[in-house]
Structures are given as structure tokens and as C-alpha cells.
Tab-separated table of C-alpha atoms in Angstrom:
chain	number	residue	atom	x	y	z
A	206	MET	CA	241.338	53.088	214.800
A	207	SER	CA	239.931	54.851	217.787
A	208	LEU	CA	236.463	56.065	218.121
A	209	LYS	CA	237.674	59.635	218.483
A	210	LYS	CA	240.219	59.650	215.455
A	211	ALA	CA	236.859	57.754	213.343
A	212	ILE	CA	235.078	61.080	214.242
A	213	LYS	CA	237.599	63.052	213.368
A	214	LEU	CA	237.861	62.001	210.005
A	215	ALA	CA	234.197	61.236	209.001
A	216	PRO	CA	233.303	64.863	208.329
A	217	ALA	CA	236.770	64.886	205.906
A	218	ARG	CA	235.445	61.755	203.977
A	219	ALA	CA	232.117	62.999	203.727
A	220	VAL	CA	233.041	66.350	201.814
A	221	ASP	CA	235.426	63.840	199.629
A	222	ALA	CA	232.488	61.958	198.309
A	223	ASP	CA	230.519	62.770	195.439
A	224	PRO	CA	227.793	65.383	196.072
A	225	ILE	CA	224.007	64.123	195.825
A	226	GLU	CA	222.210	66.460	193.206
A	227	VAL	CA	219.091	68.082	195.167
A	228	GLU	CA	216.363	68.891	192.946
A	229	ALA	CA	215.096	72.100	193.655
A	230	PRO	CA	211.360	72.464	194.592
A	231	LEU	CA	209.222	73.780	191.868
A	232	ASP	CA	208.204	76.889	192.091
A	233	VAL	CA	204.392	76.710	190.913
A	234	THR	CA	203.871	80.085	191.190
A	235	ARG	CA	206.276	81.436	188.902
A	236	LEU	CA	205.324	78.528	186.706
A	237	LEU	CA	202.035	79.403	186.186
A	238	THR	CA	202.827	82.916	185.885
A	239	THR	CA	205.107	82.274	182.705
A	240	ILE	CA	202.358	80.243	181.198
A	241	THR	CA	199.580	82.718	181.616
A	242	ASP	CA	202.080	85.730	180.545
A	243	ASN	CA	202.933	83.669	177.279
A	244	LEU	CA	199.568	82.284	176.183
A	245	VAL	CA	198.390	83.732	172.738
A	246	GLY	CA	195.160	85.433	174.178
A	247	MET	CA	193.855	86.331	177.666
A	248	LEU	CA	192.887	84.396	180.751
A	249	TYR	CA	190.246	86.215	182.617
A	250	ARG	CA	188.202	86.262	185.586
A	251	CYS	CA	185.138	88.480	185.701
A	252	ARG	CA	182.031	88.976	187.938
A	253	VAL	CA	178.714	87.996	186.685
A	254	ASP	CA	177.410	91.567	185.945
A	255	ALA	CA	175.719	93.320	183.357
A	256	ILE	CA	179.292	94.772	181.963
A	257	TRP	CA	181.500	91.801	183.126
A	258	THR	CA	183.800	93.302	185.209
A	259	MET	CA	186.851	91.626	185.216
A	260	GLU	CA	188.890	91.243	188.147
A	261	TYR	CA	191.705	89.435	186.616
A	262	VAL	CA	193.247	89.362	183.111
A	263	SER	CA	196.678	88.058	182.040
A	264	GLU	CA	199.180	89.957	180.247
A	265	GLY	CA	197.622	88.685	176.573
A	266	CYS	CA	195.338	91.251	177.519
A	267	HIS	CA	197.191	93.821	175.349
A	268	LYS	CA	198.026	91.913	172.724
A	269	LEU	CA	194.405	90.939	172.075
A	270	THR	CA	192.596	94.186	173.162
A	271	GLY	CA	195.095	96.729	172.696
A	272	TYR	CA	194.467	97.889	176.307
A	273	ARG	CA	196.790	97.184	179.329
A	274	PRO	CA	195.401	95.036	182.313
A	275	ALA	CA	195.497	97.827	184.573
A	276	GLU	CA	192.791	99.410	182.276
A	277	LEU	CA	190.187	96.803	181.804
A	278	VAL	CA	190.253	95.536	185.554
A	279	PHE	CA	187.693	96.879	187.473
A	280	ASN	CA	186.528	98.642	184.440
A	281	THR	CA	189.415	101.442	185.044
A	282	ARG	CA	189.338	102.845	181.801
A	283	VAL	CA	186.773	100.724	180.109
A	284	SER	CA	184.522	97.814	180.852
A	285	TYR	CA	185.180	94.340	178.723
A	286	ASP	CA	180.966	94.986	177.603
A	287	GLN	CA	181.998	98.155	176.047
A	288	ILE	CA	184.980	96.778	173.617
A	289	THR	CA	182.367	94.039	172.719
A	290	LEU	CA	180.359	95.057	169.542
A	291	PRO	CA	177.035	96.343	170.386
A	292	GLU	CA	175.593	93.971	167.607
A	293	ASP	CA	177.089	91.029	169.190
A	294	ARG	CA	176.587	91.690	172.968
A	295	ALA	CA	173.057	90.025	172.871
A	296	ASN	CA	174.146	86.783	171.727
A	297	VAL	CA	177.014	86.677	174.045
A	298	SER	CA	175.063	87.202	176.891
A	299	ARG	CA	172.321	85.129	176.159
A	300	THR	CA	175.000	82.322	175.149
A	301	ILE	CA	177.065	83.052	178.807
A	302	HIS	CA	173.764	82.871	180.677
A	303	ALA	CA	172.348	79.939	179.227
A	304	ALA	CA	175.367	78.010	180.371
A	305	LEU	CA	175.715	79.564	183.920
A	306	GLU	CA	171.837	78.296	184.225
A	307	SER	CA	172.821	74.807	183.009
A	308	ASN	CA	176.066	74.575	185.050
A	309	THR	CA	177.898	74.045	181.839
A	310	SER	CA	181.100	75.579	180.068
A	311	PHE	CA	180.436	77.584	176.919
A	312	GLU	CA	181.962	78.651	173.816
A	313	VAL	CA	180.832	81.972	171.686
A	314	GLU	CA	182.712	83.742	168.989
A	315	TYR	CA	182.142	87.547	168.949
A	316	ARG	CA	183.839	90.816	167.716
A	317	ILE	CA	185.639	93.189	170.015
A	318	ARG	CA	186.921	97.073	169.154
A	319	ARG	CA	190.590	97.175	170.071
A	320	ALA	CA	192.106	100.331	171.557
A	321	ASP	CA	193.192	101.107	168.169
A	322	GLY	CA	189.480	101.372	166.586
A	323	ARG	CA	190.337	97.778	164.756
A	324	SER	CA	187.810	95.114	165.231
A	325	CYS	CA	188.587	91.373	165.641
A	326	TRP	CA	187.025	88.188	165.965
A	327	VAL	CA	187.315	86.359	169.469
A	328	LEU	CA	186.480	82.711	170.702
A	329	GLU	CA	185.757	83.097	174.566
A	330	ARG	CA	185.370	79.873	176.234
A	331	GLY	CA	184.836	79.871	179.887
A	332	VAL	CA	182.585	78.487	183.036
A	333	GLY	CA	180.970	79.724	185.927
A	334	ILE	CA	182.482	79.685	189.738
A	335	ARG	CA	180.844	79.266	192.735
A	336	SER	CA	181.915	80.737	196.019
A	337	GLU	CA	182.337	78.961	199.247
A	338	ASP	CA	178.461	79.357	199.969
A	339	GLY	CA	177.358	78.010	196.588
A	340	ARG	CA	176.600	81.493	195.309
A	341	LEU	CA	177.547	82.022	191.337
A	342	ALA	CA	180.332	84.601	191.656
A	343	TRP	CA	182.362	84.915	188.620
A	344	ILE	CA	183.341	83.447	185.136
A	345	GLU	CA	186.990	82.296	184.261
A	346	GLY	CA	188.064	81.541	181.075
A	347	TYR	CA	189.955	82.054	178.051
A	348	ILE	CA	189.471	84.611	175.008
A	349	GLN	CA	191.710	84.352	172.009
A	350	ASP	CA	191.990	86.022	168.455
A	351	ILE	CA	190.323	84.046	165.637
A	352	SER	CA	190.221	86.646	163.007
A	353	ASP	CA	192.416	84.858	160.671
A	354	ARG	CA	190.356	82.136	160.601
A	355	MET	CA	187.399	83.958	160.186
A	356	ALA	CA	188.991	85.320	157.443
A	357	ALA	CA	189.897	82.535	155.931
A	358	ASN	CA	186.212	80.934	156.286
A	359	GLU	CA	184.749	83.909	154.733
A	360	MET	CA	187.617	83.446	151.634
A	361	LEU	CA	186.206	79.803	151.246
A	362	ARG	CA	182.417	80.893	151.301
A	363	GLU	CA	183.225	83.285	148.722
A	364	ALA	CA	185.061	80.617	146.584
A	365	VAL	CA	182.247	78.588	147.068
A	366	ARG	CA	179.660	81.064	145.885
A	367	ARG	CA	181.762	81.941	143.000
A	368	TYR	CA	181.840	78.218	141.868
A	369	SER	CA	178.166	77.322	142.478
A	370	SER	CA	177.467	80.422	140.189
A	371	ILE	CA	179.586	79.136	137.860
A	372	PHE	CA	178.188	75.669	138.454
A	373	GLU	CA	174.704	76.706	137.826
A	374	HIS	CA	174.816	79.224	135.014
A	375	ALA	CA	177.667	77.627	132.765
A	376	THR	CA	176.576	76.770	129.097
A	377	GLU	CA	178.532	73.706	128.823
A	378	GLY	CA	177.379	70.750	130.731
A	379	ILE	CA	179.605	69.606	134.055
A	380	PHE	CA	179.838	66.589	136.060
A	381	GLN	CA	180.858	64.185	138.768
A	382	THR	CA	180.525	60.379	138.199
A	383	THR	CA	181.701	57.446	139.988
A	384	PRO	CA	183.990	54.700	138.124
A	385	GLU	CA	180.935	52.709	138.267
A	386	GLY	CA	178.981	54.805	135.914
A	387	ARG	CA	176.194	56.868	138.389
A	388	TYR	CA	176.444	60.641	138.522
A	389	LEU	CA	177.054	62.376	141.499
A	390	ASN	CA	176.401	65.807	140.669
A	391	ALA	CA	175.351	67.522	137.519
A	392	ASN	CA	174.366	71.166	136.356
A	393	PRO	CA	171.335	72.481	134.678
A	394	ALA	CA	173.027	72.797	131.222
A	395	LEU	CA	173.835	69.051	131.327
A	396	ALA	CA	170.152	68.510	131.899
A	397	ARG	CA	169.420	70.651	129.103
A	398	ILE	CA	171.737	68.970	126.805
A	399	TYR	CA	170.655	65.426	127.494
A	400	GLY	CA	166.909	66.623	127.686
A	401	HIS	CA	166.108	66.293	131.239
A	402	VAL	CA	163.925	68.902	133.077
A	403	SER	CA	166.602	68.892	136.055
A	404	ALA	CA	169.668	68.198	137.338
A	405	ASP	CA	168.079	65.798	140.006
A	406	ALA	CA	165.775	64.068	137.261
A	407	LEU	CA	169.194	63.555	135.235
A	408	ILE	CA	170.583	61.900	137.895
A	409	ASP	CA	167.867	59.998	139.041
A	410	HIS	CA	167.407	58.487	135.577
A	411	LEU	CA	170.625	57.765	134.381
A	412	GLN	CA	172.020	54.797	136.974
A	413	ASP	CA	173.986	53.133	134.783
A	414	ILE	CA	175.774	55.526	132.261
A	415	SER	CA	177.210	53.160	129.866
A	416	ARG	CA	173.686	51.490	129.188
A	417	GLN	CA	171.353	54.041	129.380
A	418	LEU	CA	173.612	56.912	127.873
A	419	TYR	CA	175.968	55.625	125.467
A	420	VAL	CA	174.608	54.398	121.911
A	421	GLN	CA	177.989	52.289	122.216
A	422	PRO	CA	178.315	51.053	125.542
A	423	GLU	CA	182.310	50.419	125.115
A	424	ARG	CA	182.559	54.351	124.640
A	425	ARG	CA	182.378	54.134	128.323
A	426	THR	CA	184.606	51.454	128.796
A	427	ALA	CA	187.279	53.245	126.943
A	428	PHE	CA	186.545	56.555	128.789
A	429	VAL	CA	187.061	54.601	132.283
A	430	ARG	CA	190.298	53.321	130.854
A	431	LEU	CA	191.531	56.261	129.677
A	432	MET	CA	191.181	57.794	133.008
A	433	GLN	CA	192.633	54.713	134.915
A	434	GLU	CA	195.644	55.104	132.451
A	435	HIS	CA	196.267	59.080	132.062
A	436	GLY	CA	193.937	60.491	134.444
A	437	VAL	CA	192.358	62.759	131.766
A	438	VAL	CA	190.459	62.808	128.629
A	439	ARG	CA	189.907	65.600	126.152
A	440	ASN	CA	188.137	65.770	123.277
A	441	PHE	CA	186.114	62.624	123.729
A	442	GLU	CA	183.652	62.256	121.225
A	443	SER	CA	180.698	59.866	121.822
A	444	GLN	CA	176.992	59.509	120.876
A	445	VAL	CA	174.419	59.593	123.451
A	446	TYR	CA	170.759	59.175	123.802
A	447	ARG	CA	168.561	62.013	124.784
A	448	VAL	CA	165.881	60.988	127.611
A	449	ASP	CA	163.304	61.263	124.468
A	450	GLY	CA	165.230	58.625	122.889
A	451	SER	CA	167.170	60.974	120.165
A	452	VAL	CA	170.431	60.606	119.697
A	453	ILE	CA	173.459	63.750	119.642
A	454	TRP	CA	176.930	63.821	119.455
A	455	ILE	CA	178.719	65.154	122.667
A	456	SER	CA	182.573	66.023	123.495
A	457	GLU	CA	183.856	65.435	126.949
A	458	ASN	CA	186.912	66.791	129.050
A	459	ALA	CA	187.334	65.145	132.342
A	460	ARG	CA	189.676	64.424	134.849
A	461	ALA	CA	190.031	61.563	137.757
A	462	VAL	CA	190.043	62.544	141.040
A	463	ARG	CA	192.005	60.268	143.540
A	464	ASN	CA	191.951	59.550	147.201
A	465	ALA	CA	195.055	59.575	149.226
A	466	ASP	CA	196.121	55.983	148.477
A	467	GLY	CA	195.890	56.751	144.606
A	468	SER	CA	192.712	55.120	143.964
A	469	VAL	CA	190.141	56.918	141.730
A	470	GLN	CA	187.226	58.762	143.864
A	471	PHE	CA	185.061	60.078	140.932
A	472	PHE	CA	185.381	61.903	137.354
A	473	GLU	CA	184.536	65.159	137.240
A	474	GLY	CA	184.464	67.184	133.464
A	475	THR	CA	182.292	68.731	130.934
A	476	VAL	CA	180.191	68.356	127.961
A	477	ILE	CA	179.406	70.011	125.280
A	478	ASP	CA	176.828	69.057	122.151
């Protein structure tokens, strides 16, 4: 084949060959915009001034605060300091400035007042940014709504308060013991039933329940066996020693609390005289 003919055929053969896939260059700007606009929360850059003047906030600003980004940037409608609840401002400022002075990142929880008048809890994480000449110029960070978490924490605290009140003021004795026979917790009523001056005194004194408490040690053995087999005992009656050596009858109702692997962690229940 002549060189002239080969040159003429080459383009045709190139067209007939399988096309080579070439990946489109990554549009980093578009990618970052997509990420920031869809974050559940607000990215920001603000000045280190008295009112935290925002120079940039992401689109999450509107869902978080009720204000459009343009309304917060450069304090066009309101400054970020203004929407921070007055009673929280001092702690926010103190936390942020302490981190800036030590060149560390910060994390602070506080409340803001949304555009619709509702308040919500937020968590802010940020860090100081320096200009080319080394001057502290901005803070950059992220703010997210944690109202649901704070509400759940408050519900938990309230539940603990209610439980503590029941535990402390119940007329029945309440206890937690190890399977081996030591008290982990006891309430004041149980201490009174056994003749101790306090729950702490009871826990310190009774180091071996089967030997020190039960008149017939095998009753504790039977108690543990029922717990292992059924996970619960009801109306379990036994004679026990009070701290002064006198003997009383008690009735126990209890259950076994197990670990994730099924092993018994402790027993908990109630005692009546």
C-alpha cells in the first residue's frame, strides 16, 4: 500500500475504532456549592467584631434562622448577635474569645431567636482564620439546630428526677444487687426495714447477702436459681436479720437485668416487711 493511500485510510479507521471515554474535569466550585446548599445547618464566615458581622452564610441559614442569607450578611436586616438570646451572649463571647486567644477551635451551645419569634438551641463549631499578615480576621464555622437533642435530654433529666423522687420516698424497700450477693443500690426505706441508719450504711455493712442477711442462707441460693431460670421472682418470702440481730419476715419481688450477651448484670426489685 502506498504511503499516500495509507494516509487517506487512517482517519476513516480512527473514526471506526471504539471511542475512548474521557472523564469530564471535576467542577469543584459546583460540587462545593451543592454540598453547602444542602447541609442541614449553616456554614458561615464572620468578622471578629462585637456583633459577629457575617460576610458569608450558606443557604441553610434560612431553615436555621428564618432569615434569608442576604438579610444576615453584613447585618443588612439583623446581626447574628441580635438573634442570639441576650442571656446567652456573654457565654458565647467568652467561649469564642478564649479559643481565639489560644489558637484552638471552639464548640458552644446556645439559643437563638428565629425570624418567626420561636427560639431554638444551636451548636456552633468554629475556628479563627488569620489574614496573610497574621492578623486574626475572621471566624469560619458551622451552626446546626440541636433543639430535638436538647428536648430529649431534658425529658431524660425529668425522668431521672421522677425516678429519684420515687426511689427516695417510696415506702417499699428498693434495691439492686449483684448475682454474687452485694448491694449496688438501696433506698432509705430498705435501710429502715433492715434497721440501718442510711442506705449507704446498709451497702457498706452487707457484703455477703446470703450469709449476713438471710436466716437460712439457702434462701439466697433459691432466689438466684429462680432468677437464672425465670428472670423474675414474685412474693419470695424469707426470714432475714436486722442490723440489731432481730429477725423479721420479708417478701421480695425482683427481676434479672441482663447484658447484651444474655448474662445477668444485676437483680433489682422491692422488699416489704
